[in-house]
Tab-separated table of C-alpha atoms in Angstrom:
chain	number	residue	atom	x	y	z
A	7	ALA	CA	-32.298	-7.719	-81.679
A	8	ALA	CA	-30.518	-5.781	-84.661
A	9	PRO	CA	-28.645	-3.378	-82.196
A	10	TRP	CA	-27.506	-6.500	-80.126
A	11	ARG	CA	-26.252	-8.623	-83.035
A	12	SER	CA	-24.621	-5.673	-84.975
A	13	CYS	CA	-22.220	-5.146	-81.421
A	14	ARG	CA	-21.773	-8.647	-80.928
A	15	HIS	CA	-20.121	-8.892	-85.337
A	16	SER	CA	-18.128	-5.495	-84.283
A	17	ARG	CA	-16.501	-7.277	-81.361
A	18	ALA	CA	-15.968	-10.029	-83.279
A	19	ASP	CA	-14.567	-8.233	-86.130
A	20	ASP	CA	-12.208	-5.906	-83.950
A	21	ALA	CA	-11.055	-8.551	-82.410
A	22	THR	CA	-9.739	-10.279	-86.235
A	23	MET	CA	-8.724	-6.498	-87.224
A	24	ALA	CA	-6.265	-6.714	-84.296
A	25	GLY	CA	-5.121	-10.206	-85.032
A	26	VAL	CA	-5.499	-11.758	-81.277
A	27	ASN	CA	-6.310	-15.126	-81.254
A	28	PRO	CA	-5.277	-16.959	-78.463
A	29	GLN	CA	-5.613	-20.125	-79.800
A	30	ASP	CA	-3.249	-20.065	-81.970
A	31	SER	CA	-0.292	-18.742	-79.666
A	32	PRO	CA	2.221	-21.627	-78.741
A	33	GLN	CA	1.205	-21.649	-74.686
A	34	ALA	CA	-2.352	-22.223	-75.791
A	35	THR	CA	-0.986	-24.840	-78.382
A	36	ARG	CA	0.765	-26.448	-75.652
A	37	ARG	CA	-1.890	-26.490	-73.004
A	38	ALA	CA	-3.888	-28.425	-75.521
A	39	ALA	CA	-1.483	-30.728	-76.449
A	40	PHE	CA	-0.807	-31.694	-72.577
A	41	GLY	CA	-3.823	-30.691	-71.400
A	42	ARG	CA	-5.552	-33.720	-73.504
A	43	ALA	CA	-5.473	-36.474	-69.910
A	44	PRO	CA	-5.647	-35.481	-66.840
A	45	VAL	CA	-2.164	-34.982	-64.851
A	46	ASP	CA	-1.715	-37.149	-62.257
A	47	SER	CA	1.169	-35.774	-60.049
A	48	THR	CA	1.648	-39.479	-57.946
A	49	ARG	CA	3.322	-41.148	-61.310
A	50	LEU	CA	5.711	-38.350	-62.384
A	51	PRO	CA	8.256	-39.294	-65.036
A	52	GLY	CA	11.757	-41.183	-64.120
A	53	VAL	CA	13.321	-37.891	-64.824
A	54	VAL	CA	11.841	-35.923	-61.763
A	55	THR	CA	13.141	-38.707	-59.072
A	56	PHE	CA	16.786	-39.173	-61.169
A	57	ALA	CA	16.774	-35.300	-61.254
A	58	VAL	CA	16.072	-34.828	-57.082
A	59	LEU	CA	18.856	-38.116	-56.339
A	60	LEU	CA	21.595	-36.232	-58.431
A	61	THR	CA	20.322	-32.636	-57.241
A	62	ALA	CA	20.317	-34.176	-53.469
A	63	ALA	CA	23.731	-35.625	-54.129
A	64	ALA	CA	25.546	-32.803	-55.622
A	65	LEU	CA	24.715	-30.689	-52.821
A	66	ALA	CA	25.689	-33.358	-49.729
A	67	VAL	CA	29.011	-33.390	-51.866
A	68	ALA	CA	29.090	-29.430	-52.498
A	69	VAL	CA	28.351	-28.744	-48.372
A	70	ARG	CA	30.938	-30.861	-47.309
A	71	ALA	CA	33.578	-28.754	-49.597
A	72	SER	CA	33.301	-25.283	-48.772
A	73	ASP	CA	31.289	-22.353	-48.648
A	74	GLY	CA	32.111	-21.033	-52.357
A	75	GLY	CA	31.959	-24.883	-54.127
A	76	TYR	CA	28.330	-25.232	-52.529
A	77	VAL	CA	27.188	-21.550	-53.308
A	78	ALA	CA	28.595	-22.760	-56.767
A	79	VAL	CA	26.266	-25.854	-57.164
A	80	VAL	CA	23.190	-23.598	-56.433
A	81	ALA	CA	24.102	-21.859	-58.701
A	82	VAL	CA	23.880	-24.089	-61.592
A	83	ALA	CA	20.660	-25.707	-60.296
A	84	GLY	CA	19.230	-22.370	-60.194
A	85	VAL	CA	20.003	-22.263	-64.252
A	86	LEU	CA	18.566	-25.168	-64.526
A	87	LEU	CA	15.383	-23.942	-62.542
A	88	ALA	CA	15.601	-20.787	-64.881
A	89	TRP	CA	15.330	-23.026	-67.750
A	90	GLY	CA	12.600	-25.565	-66.733
A	91	TRP	CA	10.193	-23.844	-64.326
A	92	PRO	CA	8.915	-21.523	-66.520
A	93	LEU	CA	7.867	-24.212	-68.704
A	94	LEU	CA	6.842	-26.429	-66.411
A	95	LEU	CA	4.027	-24.083	-65.068
A	96	ASP	CA	3.364	-22.089	-68.212
A	97	ALA	CA	4.582	-18.922	-67.643
A	98	PRO	CA	3.058	-16.440	-70.256
A	99	THR	CA	6.475	-15.027	-70.889
A	100	PRO	CA	8.906	-17.883	-70.699
A	101	VAL	CA	11.603	-17.131	-72.323
A	102	GLY	CA	11.538	-13.114	-69.776
A	103	ALA	CA	10.876	-15.399	-67.082
A	104	GLY	CA	13.778	-17.995	-67.140
A	105	VAL	CA	16.057	-14.432	-67.727
A	106	VAL	CA	14.680	-13.005	-64.403
A	107	LEU	CA	15.156	-16.274	-62.713
A	108	MET	CA	19.145	-16.460	-64.173
A	109	VAL	CA	19.657	-13.363	-63.012
A	110	SER	CA	18.263	-13.371	-59.697
A	111	SER	CA	19.912	-16.863	-58.860
A	112	ALA	CA	23.800	-14.733	-60.041
A	113	ALA	CA	22.693	-12.416	-57.962
A	114	LEU	CA	21.913	-14.987	-54.664
A	115	ALA	CA	25.146	-16.323	-55.360
A	116	VAL	CA	27.029	-13.062	-55.371
A	117	ALA	CA	25.358	-12.245	-52.057
A	118	ALA	CA	26.604	-15.444	-50.787
A	119	LEU	CA	30.007	-14.839	-51.764
A	120	VAL	CA	30.713	-11.255	-51.003
A	121	SER	CA	29.796	-11.779	-47.577
A	122	PRO	CA	32.107	-11.944	-44.462
A	123	PRO	CA	33.150	-15.336	-43.397
A	124	GLY	CA	30.411	-16.807	-41.751
A	125	GLU	CA	27.285	-14.277	-42.284
A	126	SER	CA	26.359	-15.321	-46.039
A	127	LEU	CA	23.020	-14.554	-45.347
A	128	ARG	CA	23.733	-10.845	-44.748
A	129	TRP	CA	23.242	-9.713	-48.354
A	130	LEU	CA	20.264	-12.700	-49.487
A	131	PRO	CA	17.532	-10.659	-48.608
A	132	PHE	CA	18.800	-7.686	-50.800
A	133	ALA	CA	19.517	-10.045	-53.488
A	134	VAL	CA	16.081	-11.404	-53.580
A	135	CYS	CA	15.017	-7.784	-53.599
A	136	VAL	CA	16.667	-7.643	-57.115
A	137	GLY	CA	14.997	-10.658	-58.537
A	138	MET	CA	11.654	-9.642	-57.217
A	139	MET	CA	11.820	-5.765	-58.902
A	140	ALA	CA	13.389	-7.857	-62.053
A	141	ALA	CA	10.310	-9.693	-62.256
A	142	PHE	CA	8.082	-7.007	-61.669
A	143	LEU	CA	10.255	-4.760	-64.307
A	144	GLN	CA	10.108	-7.679	-66.933
A	145	GLN	CA	5.916	-8.311	-66.119
A	146	VAL	CA	5.774	-4.253	-66.980
A	147	PRO	CA	7.971	-3.546	-70.009
A	148	GLY	CA	7.587	0.740	-70.748
A	149	GLY	CA	4.643	1.075	-68.536
A	150	ALA	CA	2.859	-1.703	-70.247
A	151	ILE	CA	0.853	-4.450	-68.068
A	152	ARG	CA	1.709	-8.092	-69.628
A	153	PRO	CA	-1.492	-10.408	-69.930
A	154	ARG	CA	-1.855	-12.823	-67.207
A	155	LEU	CA	0.132	-10.883	-65.199
A	156	VAL	CA	-0.644	-12.326	-61.667
A	157	ASP	CA	0.267	-15.858	-63.504
A	158	GLY	CA	3.724	-14.634	-64.663
A	159	LEU	CA	4.699	-12.924	-61.074
A	160	ALA	CA	3.484	-16.008	-59.255
A	161	ILE	CA	5.756	-18.335	-61.469
A	162	THR	CA	8.626	-15.867	-61.154
A	163	MET	CA	8.580	-15.376	-57.450
A	164	THR	CA	8.481	-19.099	-57.118
A	165	GLY	CA	11.077	-20.185	-58.902
A	166	ILE	CA	13.345	-17.264	-57.061
A	167	ALA	CA	12.035	-18.531	-54.046
A	168	ALA	CA	13.803	-21.790	-54.987
A	169	VAL	CA	16.846	-20.726	-55.524
A	170	ALA	CA	17.056	-18.155	-52.383
A	171	SER	CA	15.900	-21.522	-50.054
A	172	GLY	CA	18.696	-23.470	-51.834
A	173	MET	CA	21.450	-20.887	-50.912
A	174	ALA	CA	20.129	-20.190	-47.615
A	175	MET	CA	21.598	-23.439	-46.446
A	176	SER	CA	25.516	-21.830	-47.577
A	177	PRO	CA	25.958	-20.635	-43.609
A	178	LEU	CA	25.926	-24.555	-42.585
A	179	ALA	CA	28.422	-25.372	-45.388
A	180	GLY	CA	32.058	-25.998	-44.671
A	181	SER	CA	32.040	-26.519	-41.248
A	182	ALA	CA	32.099	-30.350	-40.172
A	183	ARG	CA	28.656	-30.333	-38.159
A	184	GLY	CA	26.680	-27.616	-40.581
A	185	ALA	CA	27.320	-30.259	-43.575
A	186	ALA	CA	26.877	-33.399	-41.646
A	187	PHE	CA	23.285	-32.119	-40.583
A	188	VAL	CA	22.661	-30.515	-44.264
A	189	GLY	CA	23.380	-34.057	-45.078
A	190	VAL	CA	20.900	-35.547	-43.105
A	191	GLY	CA	18.161	-33.719	-44.671
A	192	LEU	CA	18.997	-34.375	-47.742
A	193	ALA	CA	18.890	-38.052	-47.478
A	194	GLY	CA	15.444	-37.762	-46.168
A	195	VAL	CA	14.925	-35.937	-49.326
A	196	ALA	CA	16.362	-38.795	-51.351
A	197	ALA	CA	14.821	-41.567	-48.982
A	198	GLY	CA	11.254	-39.757	-49.728
A	199	ALA	CA	12.226	-39.321	-53.909
A	200	VAL	CA	12.527	-43.167	-53.749
A	201	ALA	CA	9.512	-44.171	-51.321
A	202	GLU	CA	7.292	-42.050	-53.957
A	203	LEU	CA	7.380	-44.266	-56.584
A	204	LEU	CA	4.972	-46.195	-54.431
A	205	GLY	CA	2.460	-44.274	-55.320
A	206	ARG	CA	2.622	-45.468	-59.152
A	207	VAL	CA	0.650	-48.652	-57.325
A	208	GLN	CA	-2.731	-48.065	-58.212
A	209	ARG	CA	-3.913	-48.813	-54.537
A	210	VAL	CA	-1.339	-46.649	-52.985
A	211	GLY	CA	-1.778	-43.125	-55.565
A	212	ALA	CA	-1.669	-40.385	-53.161
A	213	LEU	CA	-1.307	-42.370	-49.499
A	214	ALA	CA	2.381	-42.860	-50.836
A	215	VAL	CA	3.224	-40.018	-48.585
A	216	PHE	CA	3.353	-42.320	-45.591
A	217	PRO	CA	5.362	-44.337	-46.796
A	218	VAL	CA	7.660	-41.392	-47.906
A	219	MET	CA	7.590	-39.971	-44.455
A	220	LEU	CA	8.256	-43.708	-42.736
A	221	ALA	CA	11.650	-44.068	-45.256
A	222	GLY	CA	12.314	-40.011	-44.677
A	223	ALA	CA	12.825	-40.983	-41.059
A	224	LEU	CA	14.345	-44.297	-41.298
A	225	VAL	CA	17.011	-43.017	-43.872
A	226	GLY	CA	17.230	-39.781	-41.277
A	227	VAL	CA	17.685	-41.949	-38.187
A	228	TRP	CA	20.739	-43.748	-40.000
A	229	ALA	CA	22.247	-40.512	-41.417
A	230	ALA	CA	21.580	-38.723	-38.350
A	231	GLY	CA	23.432	-41.610	-36.567
A	232	VAL	CA	26.578	-41.925	-39.148
A	233	SER	CA	27.058	-37.901	-38.167
A	234	GLY	CA	26.795	-37.495	-34.621
A	235	PHE	CA	23.385	-36.115	-34.029
A	236	THR	CA	20.526	-37.751	-31.702
A	237	VAL	CA	17.708	-40.369	-33.115
A	238	SER	CA	15.647	-37.531	-32.442
A	239	ALA	CA	17.551	-35.485	-34.741
A	240	GLY	CA	17.200	-37.973	-37.510
A	241	VAL	CA	13.704	-38.335	-37.181
A	242	GLY	CA	12.569	-35.043	-37.455
A	243	LEU	CA	14.464	-33.874	-39.887
A	244	GLY	CA	14.295	-36.799	-42.282
A	245	MET	CA	10.388	-37.198	-42.319
A	246	LEU	CA	10.059	-33.348	-42.626
A	247	THR	CA	12.366	-32.859	-45.683
A	248	ALA	CA	10.826	-35.735	-47.045
A	249	SER	CA	7.332	-34.936	-46.823
A	250	PHE	CA	7.742	-31.302	-47.929
A	251	SER	CA	9.606	-32.355	-51.049
A	252	TYR	CA	7.179	-34.661	-51.579
A	253	SER	CA	4.522	-31.896	-51.455
A	254	VAL	CA	6.564	-30.103	-53.698
A	255	ARG	CA	6.143	-32.425	-56.206
A	256	ARG	CA	2.845	-33.643	-56.095
A	257	ILE	CA	1.614	-29.588	-56.154
A	258	PHE	CA	3.504	-28.661	-58.924
A	259	GLY	CA	3.408	-31.767	-60.511
A	260	ALA	CA	-0.309	-31.562	-61.733
A	261	VAL	CA	-0.033	-29.137	-64.122
A	262	SER	CA	0.771	-29.997	-68.119
A	263	GLY	CA	4.077	-28.699	-68.039
A	264	ILE	CA	4.916	-31.954	-66.831
A	265	GLY	CA	5.032	-33.327	-69.995
A	266	GLU	CA	7.980	-31.073	-71.165
A	267	LEU	CA	11.782	-32.366	-70.356
A	268	GLY	CA	12.840	-29.048	-68.891
A	269	GLY	CA	9.813	-29.072	-66.379
A	270	GLN	CA	10.425	-32.531	-65.243
A	271	ILE	CA	14.027	-30.942	-64.385
A	272	ALA	CA	13.225	-27.753	-62.907
A	273	LEU	CA	10.473	-30.007	-60.496
A	274	GLY	CA	13.282	-32.399	-59.211
A	275	VAL	CA	15.605	-29.536	-58.988
A	276	GLY	CA	13.185	-27.082	-57.254
A	277	SER	CA	11.977	-30.050	-54.832
A	278	VAL	CA	15.326	-30.114	-53.809
A	279	LEU	CA	16.102	-26.532	-53.263
A	280	LEU	CA	12.656	-25.394	-51.285
A	281	PRO	CA	13.469	-27.565	-48.237
A	282	GLY	CA	17.052	-25.555	-47.377
A	283	VAL	CA	15.374	-22.938	-45.305
A	284	LEU	CA	13.642	-25.708	-43.201
A	285	ILE	CA	17.187	-26.993	-43.001
A	286	LEU	CA	18.370	-24.111	-42.418
A	287	ALA	CA	16.231	-23.130	-39.041
A	288	LEU	CA	16.473	-26.494	-37.501
A	289	GLY	CA	20.290	-25.863	-38.067
A	290	SER	CA	19.759	-22.638	-36.234
A	291	LEU	CA	17.764	-24.329	-33.276
A	292	ALA	CA	20.683	-26.938	-32.961
A	293	GLY	CA	23.108	-24.047	-31.928
A	294	LEU	CA	25.086	-24.957	-35.697
A	295	LEU	CA	24.973	-21.311	-36.724
A	296	ALA	CA	26.845	-19.937	-33.514
């Protein structure tokens, strides 16, 4: 028994001498503060809904203006994401993760702007690669692996994916048909965010996904009719973007970081950007990229 007690005391002494006390870190303090009550992502703060509507409106206006205007708006959205995404998901090094996301947003914007007209996705994979390499280097400073390496990389990578997905819609910007198609998808996202508020009713809760899909479909049909697209295109696009965006908020909103203002804004912005690659894929199938 004595050797065992000696070993136990030795480990405790070593931890004390090294000054390692995870309970005293700012991250642990924040997790403890927000983690006292369970997080219900069916009742997200109103800031999230406002951020969704504002981001969707800004992108819908910018996509009709020009390629450069749209890229600039996505870059600004990337800055907001860089500020709040690490706070939302409790990144082990929030400042470093934010810097990486800003660098990635800038690289994605430059990649879209320097590409030939109509080929704004040519350098997008390279820009994503730059962001990924920056994320890896940030997690391995001087060859030393940071604690919570997987967490840090996953958080940064999802942020990069969100900005890249929003930037992926840039080929549809500028042209009347492409911009209108993006507008239909964003209208579905906005409608879903409003219908999502029904989840605050206790009897609805997670069943809010059904009114979200219905609202996305109805608004999609209306937006498609105004823009000259078929009813089936409006139903499919509106329902898909509304439900996907809602799923993003349900998944990433069920964390303690949703108590941070920056996290709330980032969640709203990210849930609008992430469906972008779906809109691009359906626009390509519709022949809008030809």
